[in-house]
CSV table of C-alpha atoms and ligand atoms in Angstrom, one decimal:
chain,number,residue,atom,x,y,z
P,117,MET,CA,42.0,142.6,121.1
P,118,LEU,CA,41.2,138.9,121.3
P,119,ILE,CA,37.8,138.0,119.8
P,120,LEU,CA,35.9,135.4,121.9
P,121,GLY,CA,32.9,133.3,121.2
P,122,VAL,CA,31.1,131.9,124.2
P,123,LEU,CA,29.0,128.7,124.3
P,124,ALA,CA,26.8,128.2,127.4
P,125,SER,CA,23.8,126.1,128.4
P,126,GLY,CA,22.6,127.5,131.6
P,127,ARG,CA,23.0,130.1,134.3
P,128,GLY,CA,26.1,131.6,132.8
P,129,SER,CA,27.9,132.8,135.9
P,130,ASN,CA,31.2,131.9,134.2
P,131,PHE,CA,30.1,133.9,131.1
P,132,GLN,CA,29.4,136.8,133.6
P,133,SER,CA,32.9,136.5,135.1
P,134,ILE,CA,34.4,137.0,131.6
P,135,LEU,CA,32.1,139.9,130.9
P,136,ASP,CA,33.1,141.4,134.2
P,137,GLY,CA,36.8,140.8,133.4
P,138,ILE,CA,36.4,142.6,130.1
P,139,GLU,CA,34.4,145.5,131.5
P,140,SER,CA,36.8,146.1,134.3
P,141,GLY,CA,39.7,146.2,131.9
P,142,PHE,CA,41.3,143.0,133.3
P,143,LEU,CA,40.8,141.3,129.9
P,144,ASN,CA,41.7,142.8,126.6
P,145,ALA,CA,39.0,140.9,124.7
P,146,LYS,CA,35.7,141.2,123.1
P,147,ILE,CA,32.8,138.7,123.0
P,148,ALA,CA,31.5,138.5,119.5
P,149,VAL,CA,28.7,136.1,120.1
P,150,LEU,CA,27.0,133.9,122.8
P,151,ILE,CA,25.7,130.6,121.5
P,152,THR,CA,23.4,128.5,123.6
P,153,ASP,CA,21.7,125.1,123.0
P,154,ASN,CA,19.0,126.1,125.6
P,155,PRO,CA,16.4,128.7,124.9
P,156,ASP,CA,15.8,129.1,128.6
P,157,ALA,CA,19.4,129.7,129.5
P,158,TYR,CA,19.9,132.6,131.9
P,159,ALA,CA,23.1,133.3,130.0
P,160,LEU,CA,20.8,134.9,127.3
P,161,GLU,CA,19.6,137.5,129.8
P,162,ARG,CA,23.2,138.3,130.6
P,163,ALA,CA,24.0,138.7,126.9
P,164,LYS,CA,21.1,141.0,126.4
P,165,LYS,CA,22.1,143.2,129.3
P,166,HIS,CA,25.6,143.5,128.0
P,167,ASN,CA,24.6,144.0,124.3
P,168,ILE,CA,26.2,140.8,123.2
P,169,GLU,CA,24.7,139.1,120.1
P,170,ALA,CA,23.2,135.8,121.1
P,171,LEU,CA,22.1,132.7,119.0
P,172,VAL,CA,20.0,129.8,120.2
P,173,LEU,CA,21.0,126.7,118.2
P,174,LYS,CA,19.3,123.5,119.2
P,175,PRO,CA,20.8,120.2,118.2
P,176,LYS,CA,17.4,118.8,117.3
P,177,ASP,CA,17.0,121.4,114.6
P,178,PHE,CA,20.0,119.8,112.7
P,179,PRO,CA,20.2,116.5,110.9
P,180,ASP,CA,23.0,115.2,113.1
P,181,LYS,CA,25.9,116.2,115.4
P,182,ASN,CA,28.3,116.9,112.5
P,183,ALA,CA,25.9,119.3,111.0
P,184,TYR,CA,25.3,121.0,114.3
P,185,TYR,CA,28.9,121.6,115.2
P,186,SER,CA,29.9,122.6,111.7
P,187,HIS,CA,27.2,125.2,111.7
P,188,ILE,CA,28.5,126.5,115.1
P,189,ALA,CA,32.0,126.6,113.7
P,190,GLY,CA,30.7,128.6,110.7
P,191,GLU,CA,28.9,131.1,112.9
P,192,LEU,CA,32.1,131.6,115.0
P,193,LYS,CA,34.4,131.9,111.9
P,194,LYS,CA,31.9,134.4,110.4
P,195,ARG,CA,32.5,136.6,113.4
P,196,ASN,CA,36.3,136.1,113.3
P,197,VAL,CA,36.2,134.4,116.7
P,198,GLU,CA,39.8,133.5,117.7
P,199,LEU,CA,39.1,131.6,121.0
P,200,VAL,CA,36.0,129.6,121.9
P,201,ILE,CA,34.9,129.6,125.5
P,202,LEU,CA,32.8,126.7,126.9
P,203,ALA,CA,31.2,128.3,129.9
P,204,GLY,CA,29.0,125.6,131.3
P,205,PHE,CA,28.2,124.2,127.8
P,206,MET,CA,26.8,120.8,128.8
P,207,ARG,CA,27.6,118.8,125.6
P,208,VAL,CA,30.5,116.9,124.3
P,209,VAL,CA,31.7,119.1,121.4
P,210,GLY,CA,31.8,117.6,118.0
P,211,LYS,CA,34.9,117.0,115.8
P,212,GLU,CA,33.9,119.6,113.3
P,213,LEU,CA,34.3,122.4,115.8
P,214,ILE,CA,37.4,120.9,117.5
P,215,ASP,CA,39.2,120.5,114.2
P,216,ARG,CA,38.6,124.1,113.2
P,217,TYR,CA,39.6,125.4,116.6
P,218,ARG,CA,42.4,123.0,117.6
P,219,ASN,CA,43.8,124.2,121.0
P,220,LYS,CA,41.6,127.2,120.7
P,221,ILE,CA,38.6,126.0,122.7
P,222,MET,CA,38.8,126.4,126.5
P,223,ASN,CA,36.5,124.6,128.9
P,224,ILE,CA,36.0,125.0,132.6
P,225,HIS,CA,35.4,121.8,134.6
P,226,PRO,CA,34.3,121.8,138.3
P,227,ALA,CA,36.8,119.2,139.5
P,228,LEU,CA,40.5,118.6,139.5
P,229,LEU,CA,40.9,116.6,136.2
P,230,PRO,CA,41.6,113.9,135.4
P,231,SER,CA,39.4,113.1,138.5
P,232,PHE,CA,35.7,113.3,138.1
P,233,PRO,CA,35.2,114.1,134.4
P,234,GLY,CA,31.7,114.4,132.9
P,235,LEU,CA,28.6,115.7,134.5
P,236,HIS,CA,28.3,116.7,138.2
P,237,GLY,CA,32.0,116.8,139.0
P,238,GLN,CA,31.2,118.5,142.3
P,239,LYS,CA,28.8,115.7,143.3
P,240,GLN,CA,31.2,113.0,142.2
P,241,ALA,CA,34.0,114.5,144.4
P,242,ALA,CA,31.7,115.1,147.4
P,243,ASP,CA,30.3,111.5,147.2
P,244,TYR,CA,33.8,110.1,146.8
P,245,GLY,CA,35.0,111.8,150.0
P,246,VAL,CA,38.1,113.5,148.6
P,247,LYS,CA,39.7,116.1,150.9
P,248,ILE,CA,40.8,118.4,148.1
P,249,SER,CA,38.8,119.3,145.0
P,250,GLY,CA,38.8,122.3,142.7
P,251,CYS,CA,38.4,123.3,139.1
P,252,THR,CA,40.3,123.0,135.8
P,253,VAL,CA,40.5,125.1,132.7
P,254,HIS,CA,41.7,123.0,129.8
P,255,PHE,CA,41.8,122.9,126.0
P,256,VAL,CA,39.1,120.7,124.4
P,257,ASP,CA,40.0,117.6,122.5
P,258,GLU,CA,37.9,114.7,121.3
P,259,GLY,CA,37.6,113.1,124.7
P,260,MET,CA,35.4,113.8,127.6
P,261,ASP,CA,37.3,116.5,129.6
P,262,THR,CA,40.6,115.0,128.5
P,263,GLY,CA,42.4,117.9,126.8
P,264,PRO,CA,45.6,119.6,127.9
P,265,ILE,CA,45.3,121.3,131.3
P,266,ILE,CA,45.9,125.1,131.4
P,267,ILE,CA,45.2,126.1,135.0
P,268,GLN,CA,43.8,124.4,138.1
P,269,ALA,CA,42.7,125.8,141.4
P,270,ALA,CA,42.2,123.7,144.6
P,271,VAL,CA,39.7,124.1,147.4
P,272,PRO,CA,39.2,122.0,150.5
P,273,ALA,CA,36.5,119.4,150.6
P,274,TYR,CA,34.8,118.5,153.9
P,275,HIS,CA,33.1,115.3,155.0
P,276,ASP,CA,29.7,117.0,155.3
P,277,ASP,CA,29.9,118.8,151.9
P,278,THR,CA,27.1,118.4,149.5
P,279,GLU,CA,27.2,119.0,145.8
P,280,ASP,CA,26.0,122.5,146.5
P,281,THR,CA,28.3,123.5,149.3
P,282,LEU,CA,31.4,122.1,147.6
P,283,GLY,CA,30.1,123.5,144.3
P,284,GLU,CA,29.8,127.0,145.7
P,285,ARG,CA,33.4,126.9,146.9
P,286,ILE,CA,34.6,125.6,143.6
P,287,LEU,CA,32.6,128.1,141.6
P,288,LYS,CA,34.3,131.0,143.3
P,289,GLN,CA,37.6,129.7,142.0
P,290,GLU,CA,36.1,129.1,138.5
P,291,HIS,CA,35.3,132.7,138.3
P,292,ARG,CA,38.9,133.6,139.1
P,293,ILE,CA,40.8,131.1,136.9
P,294,PHE,CA,38.7,131.2,133.7
P,295,PRO,CA,39.2,134.9,133.0
P,296,TYR,CA,42.8,134.5,134.1
P,297,ALA,CA,43.4,131.7,131.6
P,298,ILE,CA,41.9,133.8,128.8
P,299,LYS,CA,44.1,136.7,129.8
P,300,LEU,CA,47.2,134.5,129.6
P,301,TYR,CA,46.1,133.4,126.1
P,302,SER,CA,45.4,136.9,125.0
P,303,GLU,CA,48.9,137.9,126.0
P,304,GLY,CA,50.4,135.0,124.0
P,305,LYS,CA,51.7,133.3,127.1
P,306,ILE,CA,50.2,129.9,126.5
P,307,SER,CA,51.7,127.3,124.2
P,308,VAL,CA,50.9,123.6,123.9
P,309,GLU,CA,53.3,120.7,123.4
P,310,GLY,CA,51.5,117.4,123.2
P,311,ARG,CA,49.5,117.1,126.4
P,312,LYS,CA,51.4,119.8,128.2
P,313,VAL,CA,50.5,123.5,128.4
P,314,ILE,CA,53.5,125.8,128.9
P,315,ILE,CA,52.8,129.1,130.5
P,316,LYS,CA,55.4,131.7,129.9
P,317,GLY,CA,56.6,133.2,133.2
P,318,ALA,CA,55.1,130.6,135.5
P,319,SER,CA,57.5,129.6,138.2
P,320,LYS,CA,58.3,125.9,138.1
P,321,ASP,CA,57.8,125.1,141.8
P,322,ALA,CA,54.4,126.9,142.1
P,323,VAL,CA,51.4,124.7,142.7
P,324,LEU,CA,48.5,126.3,140.9
P,325,ILE,CA,46.4,126.9,144.0
P,326,ASN,CA,46.3,130.6,143.6
P,327,PRO,CA,47.0,131.2,139.9
P,328,PRO,CA,46.5,134.9,139.8
P,329,TYR,CA,49.3,135.5,142.2
P,330,LEU,CA,51.7,133.3,140.5
P,331,PHE,CA,52.7,135.6,137.7
P,332,GLN,CA,53.1,138.8,139.6
X,298,GAR,C1,30.1,125.3,136.2
X,298,GAR,O1,30.3,124.9,137.5
X,298,GAR,C2,31.0,124.6,135.2
X,298,GAR,O2,32.3,124.3,135.7
X,298,GAR,C3,30.2,123.4,134.9
X,298,GAR,O3,28.9,123.8,134.8
X,298,GAR,C4,28.7,125.0,135.6
X,298,GAR,C5,28.1,126.1,134.8
X,298,GAR,O4,27.8,127.2,135.6
X,298,GAR,N1,30.6,122.7,133.7
X,298,GAR,C6,30.6,121.4,133.5
X,298,GAR,O5,30.2,120.7,134.4
X,298,GAR,C7,31.1,121.0,132.2
X,298,GAR,N2,31.3,119.5,132.2
X,298,GAR,P1,27.6,128.6,135.0
X,298,GAR,O6,26.5,128.4,133.9
X,298,GAR,O7,27.0,129.4,136.1
X,298,GAR,O8,28.8,129.1,134.4
């Protein structure tokens, strides 16, 4: 069983989608700990409800970014976490954590990377006027949303979309592809070669619009 550690800063609906995936038997995984940088994160309520240990770790309580992320890495290692999940963790992760979990940290981003990295990917896409947007699950490297891409899902974007309307459409796909990426990882189907993620069993001509159906 794959041991996960989840980092989240807010509402935690992606955290919930992973909890649901585990509880329904879709995912053969266990969440060892939820770590948040925000004492008011709704993700904390979700952890409590599902009996998941939760830690509130605020960067301002640490001397610097290095100390913060090396402490987080220590807490994860202590619990034998094998894969780190950034589920709406609104910070650029420090090198100490990335080095100790190279290609073992997954992030969900609400845009089709490499377009619209950083904050408010949904708003950036809506304001830009793209016709297709979506979401991306990728491994985390030192850059801002630049790591190897694991899965993407696309949604239509309309001229009258707002951050919220487009965001809602994207979020539905986030809740599908994030548990799915974790499942592929837990089954040993994901490998990384440089920038490229190879998924065992994925058909070559498939566009990753409906990832869950690709592998059946
Ligand atoms: C999600 O839309 C996620 O993609 C985004 O924050 C939201 C968190 O929602 N993440 C980023 O923008 C990271 N750069 P949630 O707390 O309900 O999962």
